[in-house]
Structures are given as C-alpha cells and as structure tokens.
mmCIF file of C-alpha atoms in Angstrom:
data_model
loop_
_atom_site.group_PDB
_atom_site.id
_atom_site.type_symbol
_atom_site.label_atom_id
_atom_site.label_comp_id
_atom_site.label_asym_id
_atom_site.label_seq_id
_atom_site.Cartn_x
_atom_site.Cartn_y
_atom_site.Cartn_z
ATOM 1 C CA MET A 1 249.742 27.605 126.328
ATOM 2 C CA THR A 2 248.245 30.260 124.133
ATOM 3 C CA THR A 3 251.517 32.181 124.235
ATOM 4 C CA ASP A 4 253.501 29.131 123.054
ATOM 5 C CA VAL A 5 251.132 28.582 120.114
ATOM 6 C CA ALA A 6 251.376 32.253 119.142
ATOM 7 C CA ARG A 7 255.165 32.093 119.245
ATOM 8 C CA ARG A 8 255.277 28.995 117.052
ATOM 9 C CA ARG A 9 252.960 30.612 114.517
ATOM 10 C CA LYS A 10 254.999 33.807 114.566
ATOM 11 C CA GLY A 11 258.177 31.826 114.004
ATOM 12 C CA ARG A 12 256.706 30.175 110.938
ATOM 13 C CA VAL A 13 255.656 33.465 109.308
ATOM 14 C CA GLY A 14 257.926 34.258 106.376
ATOM 15 C CA GLN A 15 259.690 30.874 106.626
ATOM 16 C CA GLU A 16 257.582 29.002 104.085
ATOM 17 C CA ARG A 17 259.640 27.049 101.601
ATOM 18 C CA ALA A 18 259.736 28.481 98.129
ATOM 19 C CA ASN A 19 258.100 26.416 95.414
ATOM 20 C CA TRP A 20 261.028 26.450 93.008
ATOM 21 C CA SER A 21 259.380 24.331 90.323
ATOM 22 C CA THR A 22 256.477 26.768 90.055
ATOM 23 C CA THR A 23 258.854 29.732 90.156
ATOM 24 C CA ILE A 24 260.968 28.316 87.336
ATOM 25 C CA LEU A 25 257.884 27.633 85.207
ATOM 26 C CA LEU A 26 256.635 31.193 85.771
ATOM 27 C CA VAL A 27 260.045 32.617 84.841
ATOM 28 C CA LEU A 28 260.163 30.546 81.647
ATOM 29 C CA ALA A 29 256.593 31.538 80.774
ATOM 30 C CA SER A 30 257.475 35.204 81.345
ATOM 31 C CA LEU A 31 260.524 34.925 79.112
ATOM 32 C CA THR A 32 258.430 33.576 76.244
ATOM 33 C CA VAL A 33 256.548 36.903 76.336
ATOM 34 C CA LEU A 34 259.260 39.348 77.372
ATOM 35 C CA VAL A 35 261.978 38.197 74.952
ATOM 36 C CA PRO A 36 259.851 38.622 71.777
ATOM 37 C CA LEU A 37 258.576 41.934 73.134
ATOM 38 C CA TYR A 38 262.151 43.122 73.709
ATOM 39 C CA VAL A 39 263.163 42.089 70.179
ATOM 40 C CA THR A 40 260.151 43.893 68.726
ATOM 41 C CA ILE A 41 260.903 47.130 70.571
ATOM 42 C CA SER A 42 264.632 46.925 69.845
ATOM 43 C CA MET A 43 264.202 46.217 66.129
ATOM 44 C CA SER A 44 261.634 48.986 65.718
ATOM 45 C CA LEU A 45 264.119 51.547 67.083
ATOM 46 C CA LYS A 46 266.968 50.557 64.755
ATOM 47 C CA SER A 47 267.914 51.950 61.392
ATOM 48 C CA THR A 48 267.572 49.780 58.283
ATOM 49 C CA SER A 49 271.274 48.881 58.289
ATOM 50 C CA GLN A 50 271.182 47.919 61.974
ATOM 51 C CA ALA A 51 268.040 45.845 61.534
ATOM 52 C CA VAL A 52 269.654 43.571 58.928
ATOM 53 C CA ASP A 53 272.996 43.046 60.702
ATOM 54 C CA GLY A 54 271.822 39.643 61.983
ATOM 55 C CA ASN A 55 271.882 40.542 65.685
ATOM 56 C CA ALA A 56 268.293 40.911 66.800
ATOM 57 C CA PHE A 57 269.210 41.182 70.503
ATOM 58 C CA SER A 58 271.591 44.116 70.167
ATOM 59 C CA LEU A 59 270.516 47.510 71.451
ATOM 60 C CA PRO A 60 269.772 50.250 68.889
ATOM 61 C CA ALA A 61 272.685 52.665 68.647
ATOM 62 C CA PRO A 62 271.671 55.314 67.899
ATOM 63 C CA ILE A 63 267.906 55.157 68.367
ATOM 64 C CA ASP A 64 266.141 55.717 65.055
ATOM 65 C CA PHE A 65 262.409 56.476 64.751
ATOM 66 C CA SER A 66 262.350 56.411 60.950
ATOM 67 C CA GLY A 67 260.731 52.961 60.996
ATOM 68 C CA TYR A 68 257.673 54.355 62.763
ATOM 69 C CA ALA A 69 257.357 57.204 60.274
ATOM 70 C CA ALA A 70 257.624 54.815 57.323
ATOM 71 C CA ALA A 71 255.085 52.396 58.791
ATOM 72 C CA TRP A 72 252.716 55.280 59.563
ATOM 73 C CA GLU A 73 252.666 56.391 55.921
ATOM 74 C CA LEU A 74 252.908 52.991 54.250
ATOM 75 C CA THR A 75 249.942 51.407 56.015
ATOM 76 C CA ASN A 76 247.875 54.613 56.258
ATOM 77 C CA PHE A 77 247.923 53.953 59.983
ATOM 78 C CA PRO A 78 245.474 56.686 61.162
ATOM 79 C CA VAL A 79 242.633 55.341 59.002
ATOM 80 C CA ALA A 80 243.193 51.673 59.846
ATOM 81 C CA PHE A 81 243.672 52.520 63.525
ATOM 82 C CA THR A 82 240.423 54.525 63.644
ATOM 83 C CA ILE A 83 238.469 51.699 62.002
ATOM 84 C CA SER A 84 239.932 49.147 64.410
ATOM 85 C CA ILE A 85 239.148 51.351 67.417
ATOM 86 C CA LEU A 86 235.544 51.913 66.317
ATOM 87 C CA ILE A 87 234.930 48.212 65.638
ATOM 88 C CA THR A 88 236.534 47.194 68.925
ATOM 89 C CA ALA A 89 234.740 49.824 71.018
ATOM 90 C CA ALA A 90 231.347 48.935 69.544
ATOM 91 C CA SER A 91 232.054 45.225 70.012
ATOM 92 C CA VAL A 92 233.019 45.688 73.660
ATOM 93 C CA ILE A 93 230.001 47.857 74.508
ATOM 94 C CA GLY A 94 227.579 45.639 72.599
ATOM 95 C CA THR A 95 228.960 42.448 74.143
ATOM 96 C CA ILE A 96 228.759 43.776 77.700
ATOM 97 C CA LEU A 97 225.213 45.116 77.351
ATOM 98 C CA LEU A 98 223.685 42.161 75.496
ATOM 99 C CA ALA A 99 225.466 39.535 77.579
ATOM 100 C CA ALA A 100 224.499 41.245 80.853
ATOM 101 C CA LEU A 101 220.828 41.504 79.873
ATOM 102 C CA ALA A 102 220.654 37.910 78.601
ATOM 103 C CA SER A 103 222.485 36.566 81.643
ATOM 104 C CA TYR A 104 220.172 38.417 84.036
ATOM 105 C CA ALA A 105 217.121 36.952 82.334
ATOM 106 C CA ILE A 106 218.603 33.452 82.394
ATOM 107 C CA ALA A 107 219.895 33.559 85.975
ATOM 108 C CA ARG A 108 216.661 34.908 87.423
ATOM 109 C CA ASN A 109 214.422 32.538 85.431
ATOM 110 C CA TRP A 110 216.497 29.393 85.681
ATOM 111 C CA GLU A 111 213.534 27.300 86.825
ATOM 112 C CA HIS A 112 211.838 27.883 83.463
ATOM 113 C CA ARG A 113 212.785 25.376 80.806
ATOM 114 C CA PHE A 114 213.005 27.956 78.015
ATOM 115 C CA PHE A 115 215.693 30.034 79.740
ATOM 116 C CA ARG A 116 217.598 26.978 80.938
ATOM 117 C CA TYR A 117 217.709 25.461 77.459
ATOM 118 C CA SER A 118 218.617 28.849 75.997
ATOM 119 C CA PHE A 119 221.675 28.904 78.243
ATOM 120 C CA PHE A 120 222.755 25.460 77.071
ATOM 121 C CA TYR A 121 222.137 26.460 73.465
ATOM 122 C CA LEU A 122 224.355 29.523 73.847
ATOM 123 C CA LEU A 123 227.077 27.454 75.508
ATOM 124 C CA ALA A 124 227.015 25.037 72.583
ATOM 125 C CA ALA A 125 227.874 27.950 70.293
ATOM 126 C CA MET A 126 231.257 28.225 72.065
ATOM 127 C CA PHE A 127 232.315 25.063 70.250
ATOM 128 C CA LEU A 128 231.448 26.510 66.847
ATOM 129 C CA PRO A 129 234.462 28.525 65.600
ATOM 130 C CA PHE A 130 234.135 31.148 62.903
ATOM 131 C CA PRO A 131 236.056 29.204 60.182
ATOM 132 C CA VAL A 132 233.362 26.500 60.287
ATOM 133 C CA VAL A 133 230.619 28.984 59.379
ATOM 134 C CA ALA A 134 232.789 31.434 57.429
ATOM 135 C CA LEU A 135 231.266 30.768 53.998
ATOM 136 C CA PRO A 136 227.590 31.264 54.995
ATOM 137 C CA GLN A 137 228.550 34.356 57.003
ATOM 138 C CA ILE A 138 230.278 35.836 53.967
ATOM 139 C CA GLN A 139 227.200 35.181 51.836
ATOM 140 C CA LEU A 140 224.792 36.604 54.421
ATOM 141 C CA THR A 141 226.760 39.787 54.996
ATOM 142 C CA GLY A 142 227.017 40.295 51.257
ATOM 143 C CA LEU A 143 223.269 39.827 50.733
ATOM 144 C CA THR A 144 222.340 42.154 53.595
ATOM 145 C CA GLY A 145 224.821 44.899 52.679
ATOM 146 C CA LEU A 146 226.988 44.254 55.737
ATOM 147 C CA ALA A 147 230.247 43.454 53.968
ATOM 148 C CA ASN A 148 231.842 46.310 55.892
ATOM 149 C CA PRO A 149 233.055 47.176 59.410
ATOM 150 C CA VAL A 150 229.453 47.225 60.691
ATOM 151 C CA GLY A 151 229.010 43.580 59.727
ATOM 152 C CA VAL A 152 232.296 42.663 61.399
ATOM 153 C CA THR A 153 231.182 44.443 64.579
ATOM 154 C CA ILE A 154 227.894 42.520 64.675
ATOM 155 C CA LEU A 155 229.669 39.201 64.154
ATOM 156 C CA HIS A 156 232.241 40.011 66.824
ATOM 157 C CA ILE A 157 229.437 40.621 69.316
ATOM 158 C CA MET A 158 227.599 37.445 68.359
ATOM 159 C CA PHE A 159 230.672 35.234 68.642
ATOM 160 C CA GLN A 160 231.573 36.717 72.046
ATOM 161 C CA LEU A 161 228.133 36.291 73.595
ATOM 162 C CA SER A 162 228.446 32.626 74.590
ATOM 163 C CA PHE A 163 231.560 32.992 76.724
ATOM 164 C CA SER A 164 230.403 36.335 78.121
ATOM 165 C CA ILE A 165 227.008 34.975 79.155
ATOM 166 C CA LEU A 166 228.757 32.085 80.893
ATOM 167 C CA LEU A 167 230.816 34.528 82.969
ATOM 168 C CA PHE A 168 227.940 36.873 83.749
ATOM 169 C CA THR A 169 225.592 34.046 84.737
ATOM 170 C CA ALA A 170 228.121 32.596 87.174
ATOM 171 C CA PHE A 171 228.641 36.031 88.700
ATOM 172 C CA LEU A 172 224.916 36.787 88.995
ATOM 173 C CA ARG A 173 224.383 33.646 91.035
ATOM 174 C CA SER A 174 226.658 35.104 93.713
ATOM 175 C CA ILE A 175 224.442 38.211 94.114
ATOM 176 C CA PRO A 176 221.836 37.703 96.881
ATOM 177 C CA LEU A 177 218.232 37.776 95.740
ATOM 178 C CA GLU A 178 217.353 39.750 98.867
ATOM 179 C CA LEU A 179 218.847 42.866 97.274
ATOM 180 C CA GLU A 180 216.393 42.697 94.378
ATOM 181 C CA GLU A 181 213.490 41.881 96.687
ATOM 182 C CA SER A 182 214.253 44.990 98.729
ATOM 183 C CA ALA A 183 214.290 47.115 95.569
ATOM 184 C CA ARG A 184 210.960 45.680 94.433
ATOM 185 C CA ILE A 185 209.405 46.370 97.832
ATOM 186 C CA ASP A 186 210.453 49.997 97.367
ATOM 187 C CA GLY A 187 208.546 50.030 94.069
ATOM 188 C CA ALA A 188 211.371 49.485 91.551
ATOM 189 C CA THR A 189 210.478 47.839 88.250
ATOM 190 C CA THR A 190 212.515 45.046 86.665
ATOM 191 C CA GLY A 191 214.320 47.518 84.431
ATOM 192 C CA GLN A 192 215.088 49.873 87.299
ATOM 193 C CA THR A 193 216.315 46.989 89.433
ATOM 194 C CA PHE A 194 218.697 45.845 86.735
ATOM 195 C CA TRP A 195 220.118 49.200 85.658
ATOM 196 C CA ARG A 196 220.317 50.868 89.082
ATOM 197 C CA LEU A 197 221.190 47.887 91.267
ATOM 198 C CA ILE A 198 222.393 44.804 89.389
ATOM 199 C CA PHE A 199 224.366 46.326 86.524
ATOM 200 C CA PRO A 200 226.588 48.443 88.823
ATOM 201 C CA LEU A 201 227.324 45.306 90.846
ATOM 202 C CA LEU A 202 228.446 43.605 87.624
ATOM 203 C CA ALA A 203 231.310 46.090 87.183
ATOM 204 C CA PRO A 204 234.153 43.609 87.941
ATOM 205 C CA MET A 205 232.732 41.015 85.571
ATOM 206 C CA SER A 206 231.974 43.689 82.979
ATOM 207 C CA ALA A 207 235.672 44.586 83.025
ATOM 208 C CA THR A 208 236.561 40.919 82.534
ATOM 209 C CA VAL A 209 234.125 40.508 79.645
ATOM 210 C CA GLY A 210 235.256 43.811 78.162
ATOM 211 C CA ILE A 211 238.957 42.939 78.074
ATOM 212 C CA PHE A 212 238.278 39.536 76.513
ATOM 213 C CA ALA A 213 236.035 41.141 73.904
ATOM 214 C CA PHE A 214 238.643 43.849 73.299
ATOM 215 C CA LEU A 215 241.462 41.387 72.686
ATOM 216 C CA ALA A 216 239.338 39.135 70.492
ATOM 217 C CA SER A 217 238.111 42.024 68.352
ATOM 218 C CA TRP A 218 241.359 43.992 68.154
ATOM 219 C CA ASN A 219 243.536 41.011 67.196
ATOM 220 C CA ASP A 220 241.077 39.394 64.811
ATOM 221 C CA PHE A 221 242.440 38.904 61.325
ATOM 222 C CA MET A 222 240.315 36.240 59.656
ATOM 223 C CA MET A 223 236.861 37.772 60.047
ATOM 224 C CA PRO A 224 237.666 41.295 58.723
ATOM 225 C CA SER A 225 239.749 39.893 55.875
ATOM 226 C CA LEU A 226 236.841 37.713 54.720
ATOM 227 C CA ILE A 227 233.896 40.012 55.464
ATOM 228 C CA ILE A 228 235.070 43.540 54.562
ATOM 229 C CA ALA A 229 235.023 43.957 50.784
ATOM 230 C CA ASP A 230 236.665 47.391 50.544
ATOM 231 C CA SER A 231 240.402 47.214 51.301
ATOM 232 C CA SER A 232 240.400 50.892 52.335
ATOM 233 C CA GLN A 233 238.111 50.001 55.267
ATOM 234 C CA GLN A 234 240.230 47.165 56.626
ATOM 235 C CA THR A 235 241.470 46.856 60.197
ATOM 236 C CA LEU A 236 245.091 47.068 61.320
ATOM 237 C CA PRO A 237 245.911 43.320 61.277
ATOM 238 C CA VAL A 238 244.626 42.995 57.721
ATOM 239 C CA VAL A 239 246.345 46.180 56.549
ATOM 240 C CA GLN A 240 249.648 44.910 57.907
ATOM 241 C CA GLN A 241 249.242 41.684 55.976
ATOM 242 C CA ILE A 242 248.352 43.571 52.784
ATOM 243 C CA PHE A 243 251.510 45.672 53.013
ATOM 244 C CA GLN A 244 253.719 42.844 54.282
ATOM 245 C CA THR A 245 255.401 42.396 50.900
ATOM 246 C CA GLN A 246 256.211 46.114 50.754
ATOM 247 C CA PHE A 247 258.121 45.865 54.034
ATOM 248 C CA SER A 248 260.619 43.653 52.192
ATOM 249 C CA ASN A 249 263.837 43.593 54.219
ATOM 250 C CA ASN A 250 262.983 46.731 56.148
ATOM 251 C CA TYR A 251 262.608 44.857 59.392
ATOM 252 C CA ASN A 252 262.621 48.046 61.423
ATOM 253 C CA VAL A 253 259.524 49.222 59.525
ATOM 254 C CA SER A 254 257.698 45.922 59.947
ATOM 255 C CA PHE A 255 258.473 45.666 63.671
ATOM 256 C CA ALA A 256 257.475 49.294 64.197
ATOM 257 C CA SER A 257 254.166 48.563 62.505
ATOM 258 C CA TYR A 258 253.627 45.476 64.666
ATOM 259 C CA LEU A 259 254.412 47.392 67.841
ATOM 260 C CA MET A 260 252.023 50.217 66.986
ATOM 261 C CA ALA A 261 249.284 47.663 66.355
ATOM 262 C CA MET A 262 249.814 45.683 69.564
ATOM 263 C CA ALA A 263 250.373 48.694 71.845
ATOM 264 C CA PRO A 264 246.646 49.394 72.531
ATOM 265 C CA ALA A 265 246.026 45.764 73.511
ATOM 266 C CA ILE A 266 249.027 45.729 75.855
ATOM 267 C CA ILE A 267 248.024 49.032 77.461
ATOM 268 C CA ALA A 268 244.394 47.936 77.858
ATOM 269 C CA TYR A 269 245.391 44.693 79.545
ATOM 270 C CA LEU A 270 247.917 46.328 81.882
ATOM 271 C CA PHE A 271 245.315 48.798 83.133
ATOM 272 C CA THR A 272 242.483 46.277 83.480
ATOM 273 C CA GLN A 273 244.199 43.064 84.642
ATOM 274 C CA ARG A 274 243.246 43.759 88.271
ATOM 275 C CA TRP A 275 239.549 43.862 87.389
ATOM 276 C CA VAL A 276 239.924 40.809 85.159
ATOM 277 C CA MET A 277 241.309 38.695 88.013
ATOM 278 C CA GLU A 278 238.751 40.111 90.453
ATOM 279 C CA GLY A 279 235.873 39.296 88.138
ATOM 280 C CA VAL A 280 237.073 35.756 87.443
ATOM 281 C CA THR A 281 237.616 34.915 91.122
ATOM 282 C CA GLN A 282 234.316 36.426 92.272
ATOM 283 C CA GLY A 283 232.390 34.698 89.517
ATOM 284 C CA ALA A 284 233.896 31.343 90.505
ATOM 285 C CA VAL A 285 232.605 31.520 94.097
ATOM 286 C CA LYS A 286 228.932 31.387 94.945
ATOM 287 C CA GLY A 287 228.197 33.641 97.926
#
C-alpha cells in the first residue's frame, strides 16, 4: 500500500499544470521594465544622428560612447554623483539604526501604553506624504540653516522611519524572548543584548529596510529640489532636470545621463533582492 502511494506521488512530480494566466501577466510585467531599459541602453550608445532617426528600437551601429562623455561634462556628474551617494548612504545607515532601536523598544515594551501608542503614531505618519508638509519643512530648514544636503538627509531618515519601524517590529516579534533571557542571565545589559544578539539577527530585515531607504533617497527629486538652496549642491535627479533644456535633441546624451543615474539603483537591487525577499517573508511569519 505504501509503495502504491509513493508511486502515485512520484508520478505527479513535475506534472503540475502550468498557470498560464499568471505566466502571461509576469511576462507582460517584465516587458514593461525590460523594453524601456533596452531603449535607454540602446539610445545611450548611439551617435546623435542615429538617435534622431526615429527608430528607437534599432541597435547602435557603430557603438558610440560620446553621449556618456557629453553627459559627464554637462551635468558635472562626479560632483552630483558624490552628493547623491553621501546623502543616500547617510540616509540608509541612519534609517536602519534609528528604526532598529525604536522597534526594539516598542516590541519589547508593547504592554506599556506609551510605546504602543508611539507605534500607532509612527504608523499614522506613513499617510502623511512630503508634499503635504513641504512648505513648513522648507521654512524650518531655512531657519535652522539646513537648506543643504544635510537637511535633505535628515528629512529622508524621518520620512522612512514609519515604514521601517513597521517592518522591524514585525520581524522582532518572531525572535524568541528566551534568547534575550539567556543573555541577561549571563550578565548582559540591555545595550549588549541588542547590539551583540538582536541586531545581528536583524540582518535580513536590515537589508530590506536598507534597499527601500536607498531607492527612496536615491530617486527622490522633490525634496532636494525644494530644500537645497545652492544649485551646485544638488543631487543627480535635480541636476538632470536643470540641464534638461540643454540636452535639446541630443537624445543620446539625455539617455546616457539617465542610465548613469539609474545604474546604482539597479545594481543595488540586483545584489540585495535575495535579502529583501528573505526579510519580507520572515517578518510576515511569527515564529
């Protein structure tokens, strides 16, 4: 009897029917990303005459890197890139550290009304987008001398905290309390328990929070354009918009500039997507 059941199960392995509707939707969704990416790469490698021939899907023949050189000089790419990297790196590190500390305090003191209401208060901030509070933020940063990349970094961290705390708190609830109790029995303080035991266990969720903070900070256009007063200290998205009129009909230059700006975000996501999915799935299940 057992042998017959094993044979039936073995016969069914690999014979599951394909879900064609889901497959078709995934293919269409992939094309909406891959086709624009192909056009961007193709146009950036064309000469000016090839870029304006009206055939965006044609392959560059021959490959021309002059668009990258022109975009590099026109937008002062090294300066804008360095500013964007510094703002993004500080935003990612600040978001991970502050959100992890706040989430640990909330998750381990949930029975106290103050921490529980603090969590709900922070969640409410998720429904408050930056454009709603843009004017007072502009005034405050101007009055405090933060109308610069430092002010943008602080605001990026603050606006990322709500979502990050939500993720960290869900993940912390899946970590057994017995681990912390064992550390305290061995004489560890609260700080030692967090930094030596809990924070390393938060690595998958830290990667998830980090990539979301990276993408939000790197791609942000509105906040730097409104907060930073000095145009020479602007980030890449804003610099591209400033020089958009100078691109004129040089589509190869504009697409080369766009590709150079989006490349770090694409690379960061490709290398961290495994940790992003791992953190999301582990945080959704309470162990």
